Coordinates of C-alpha atoms in Angstrom, one line a residue:
X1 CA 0.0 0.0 0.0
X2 CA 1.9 3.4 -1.0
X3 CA 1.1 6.2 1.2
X4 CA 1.7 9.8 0.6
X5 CA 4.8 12.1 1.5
X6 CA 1.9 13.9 3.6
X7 CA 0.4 11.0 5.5
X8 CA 4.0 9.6 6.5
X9 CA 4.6 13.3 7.8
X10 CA 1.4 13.5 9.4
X11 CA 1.7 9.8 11.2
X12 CA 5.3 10.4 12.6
X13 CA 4.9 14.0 13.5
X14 CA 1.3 13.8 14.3
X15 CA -0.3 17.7 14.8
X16 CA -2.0 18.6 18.1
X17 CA -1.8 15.4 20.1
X18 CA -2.7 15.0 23.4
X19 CA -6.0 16.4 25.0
X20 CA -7.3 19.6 26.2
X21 CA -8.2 19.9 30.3
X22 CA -11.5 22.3 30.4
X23 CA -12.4 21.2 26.4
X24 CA -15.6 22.6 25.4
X25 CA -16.5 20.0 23.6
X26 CA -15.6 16.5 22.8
X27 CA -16.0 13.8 20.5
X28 CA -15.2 10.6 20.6
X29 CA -16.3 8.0 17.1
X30 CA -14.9 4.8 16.2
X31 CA -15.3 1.4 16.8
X32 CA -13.4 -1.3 18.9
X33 CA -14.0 -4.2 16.5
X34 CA -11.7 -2.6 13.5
X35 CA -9.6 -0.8 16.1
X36 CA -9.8 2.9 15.1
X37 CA -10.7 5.0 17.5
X38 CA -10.6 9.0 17.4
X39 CA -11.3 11.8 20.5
X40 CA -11.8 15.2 19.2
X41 CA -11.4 17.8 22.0
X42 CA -12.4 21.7 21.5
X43 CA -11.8 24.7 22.6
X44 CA -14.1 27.4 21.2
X45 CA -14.1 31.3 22.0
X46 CA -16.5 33.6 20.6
X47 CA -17.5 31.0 17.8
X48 CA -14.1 30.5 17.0
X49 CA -11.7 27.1 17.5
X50 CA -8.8 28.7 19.8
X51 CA -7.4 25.0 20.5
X52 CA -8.2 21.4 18.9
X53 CA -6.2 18.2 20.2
X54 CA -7.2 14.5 19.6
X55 CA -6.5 11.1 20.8
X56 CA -6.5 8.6 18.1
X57 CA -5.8 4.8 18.8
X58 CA -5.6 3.1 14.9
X59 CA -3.3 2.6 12.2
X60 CA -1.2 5.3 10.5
X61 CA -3.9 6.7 8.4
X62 CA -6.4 7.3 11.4
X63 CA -3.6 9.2 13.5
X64 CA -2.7 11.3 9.9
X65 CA -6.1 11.9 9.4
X66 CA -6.9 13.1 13.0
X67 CA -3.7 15.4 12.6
X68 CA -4.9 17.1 9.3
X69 CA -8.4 17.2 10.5
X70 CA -7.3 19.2 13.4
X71 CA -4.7 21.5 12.1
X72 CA -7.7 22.1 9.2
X73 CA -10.1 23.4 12.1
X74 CA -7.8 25.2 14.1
X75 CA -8.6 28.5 14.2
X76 CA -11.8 28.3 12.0
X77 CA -15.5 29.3 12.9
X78 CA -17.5 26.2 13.8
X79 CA -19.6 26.7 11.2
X80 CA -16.4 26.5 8.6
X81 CA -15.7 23.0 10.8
X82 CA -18.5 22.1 10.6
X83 CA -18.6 22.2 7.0
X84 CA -15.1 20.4 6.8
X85 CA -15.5 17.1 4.6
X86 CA -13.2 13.4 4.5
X87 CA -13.0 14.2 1.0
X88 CA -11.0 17.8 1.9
X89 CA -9.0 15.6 4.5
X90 CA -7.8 13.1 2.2
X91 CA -7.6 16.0 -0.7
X92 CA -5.1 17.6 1.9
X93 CA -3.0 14.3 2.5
X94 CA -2.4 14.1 -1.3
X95 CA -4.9 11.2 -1.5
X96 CA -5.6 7.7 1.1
X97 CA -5.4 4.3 -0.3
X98 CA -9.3 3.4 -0.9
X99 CA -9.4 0.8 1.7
X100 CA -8.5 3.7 4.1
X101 CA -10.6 6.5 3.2
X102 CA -12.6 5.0 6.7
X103 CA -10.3 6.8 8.2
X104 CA -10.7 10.0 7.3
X105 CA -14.6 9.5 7.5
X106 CA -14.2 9.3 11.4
X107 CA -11.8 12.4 11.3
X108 CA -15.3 14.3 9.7
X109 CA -17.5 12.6 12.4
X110 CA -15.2 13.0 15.5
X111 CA -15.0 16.9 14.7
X112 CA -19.0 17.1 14.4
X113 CA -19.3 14.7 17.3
X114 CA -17.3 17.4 19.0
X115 CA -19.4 20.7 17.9
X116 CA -22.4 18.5 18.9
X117 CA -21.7 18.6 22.3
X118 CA -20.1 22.1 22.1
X119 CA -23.3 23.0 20.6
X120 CA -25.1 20.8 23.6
X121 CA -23.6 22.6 26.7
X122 CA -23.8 25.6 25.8
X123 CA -27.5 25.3 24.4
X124 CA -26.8 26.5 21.0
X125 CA -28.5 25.7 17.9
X126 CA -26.3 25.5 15.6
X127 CA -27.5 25.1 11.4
X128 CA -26.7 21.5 10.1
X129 CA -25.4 20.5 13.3
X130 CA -28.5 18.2 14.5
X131 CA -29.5 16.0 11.3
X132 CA -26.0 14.4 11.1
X133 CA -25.8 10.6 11.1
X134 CA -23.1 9.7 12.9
X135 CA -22.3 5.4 11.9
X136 CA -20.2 4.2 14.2
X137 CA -20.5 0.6 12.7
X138 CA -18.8 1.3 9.3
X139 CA -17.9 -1.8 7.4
X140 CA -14.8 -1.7 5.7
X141 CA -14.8 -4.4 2.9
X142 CA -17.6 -2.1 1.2
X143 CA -14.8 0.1 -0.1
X144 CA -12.3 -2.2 -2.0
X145 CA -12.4 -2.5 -5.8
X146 CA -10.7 -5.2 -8.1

């Protein structure tokens, strides 16, 4: 499997690891049967992300796409993270191998997992925040092509 330049960086000198004490929201996706699991945690002042860290326990694509799906965020409005797609995370690794494009899937859901209980605490009502589907049970074979 041939990884990008950018997810090698991304894996061995993952972005914003660790986690924030006082977050203002956190998010936590994945599942323990395929192993990847991702904790967003938020920091959010006047409708901005000051602060993003995560937690990601998975293979090399999950910790590179936690690390670009964080450094994306940083510094946006919630609405611009909210709006933040796997398809831009993988665009901004220069491309994942199809069977891992999973991976940048729970990036996306970890970050809206996070505004939605942001959003939650502090009793906002954010646009597009409360129809998302968040599939925790994702099935990986569905993904690979001969």
């Amino acid at each position: 499997m041939m990884y990008s330049q950018k997810v090698m960086d991304h894996f061995t000198n993952p972005r914003n690891v660790g986690e924030i004490e006082t977050p203002d929201g956190v998010g936590e996706v994945g599942n323990a049967k395929c192993g990847d699991i991702m904790k967003i945690y938020l920091k959010v002042e006047e409708n901005v992300i000051t602060d993003v860290k995560f937690k990601t326990y998975g293979c090399g694509s999950a910790i590179a796409s936690s690390s670009m799906a964080t450094e994306m965020i940083k510094g946006k409005t919630v609405e611009e993270a909210l709006n933040l797609t796997n398809k831009a995370v993988a665009e901004a690794l220069d491309g994942l191998p199809p069977v891992k494009m999973h991976c940048s899937v729970l990036a996306e859901q970890a970050i809206k997992k996070a505004l939605q209980d942001y959003a939650r605490k502090n009793n906002l009502d954010i646009p597009g925040l409360t129809d998302i589907e968040i599939d925790d049970d994702h099935d990986h074979h569905e993904e690979i092509e001969d």
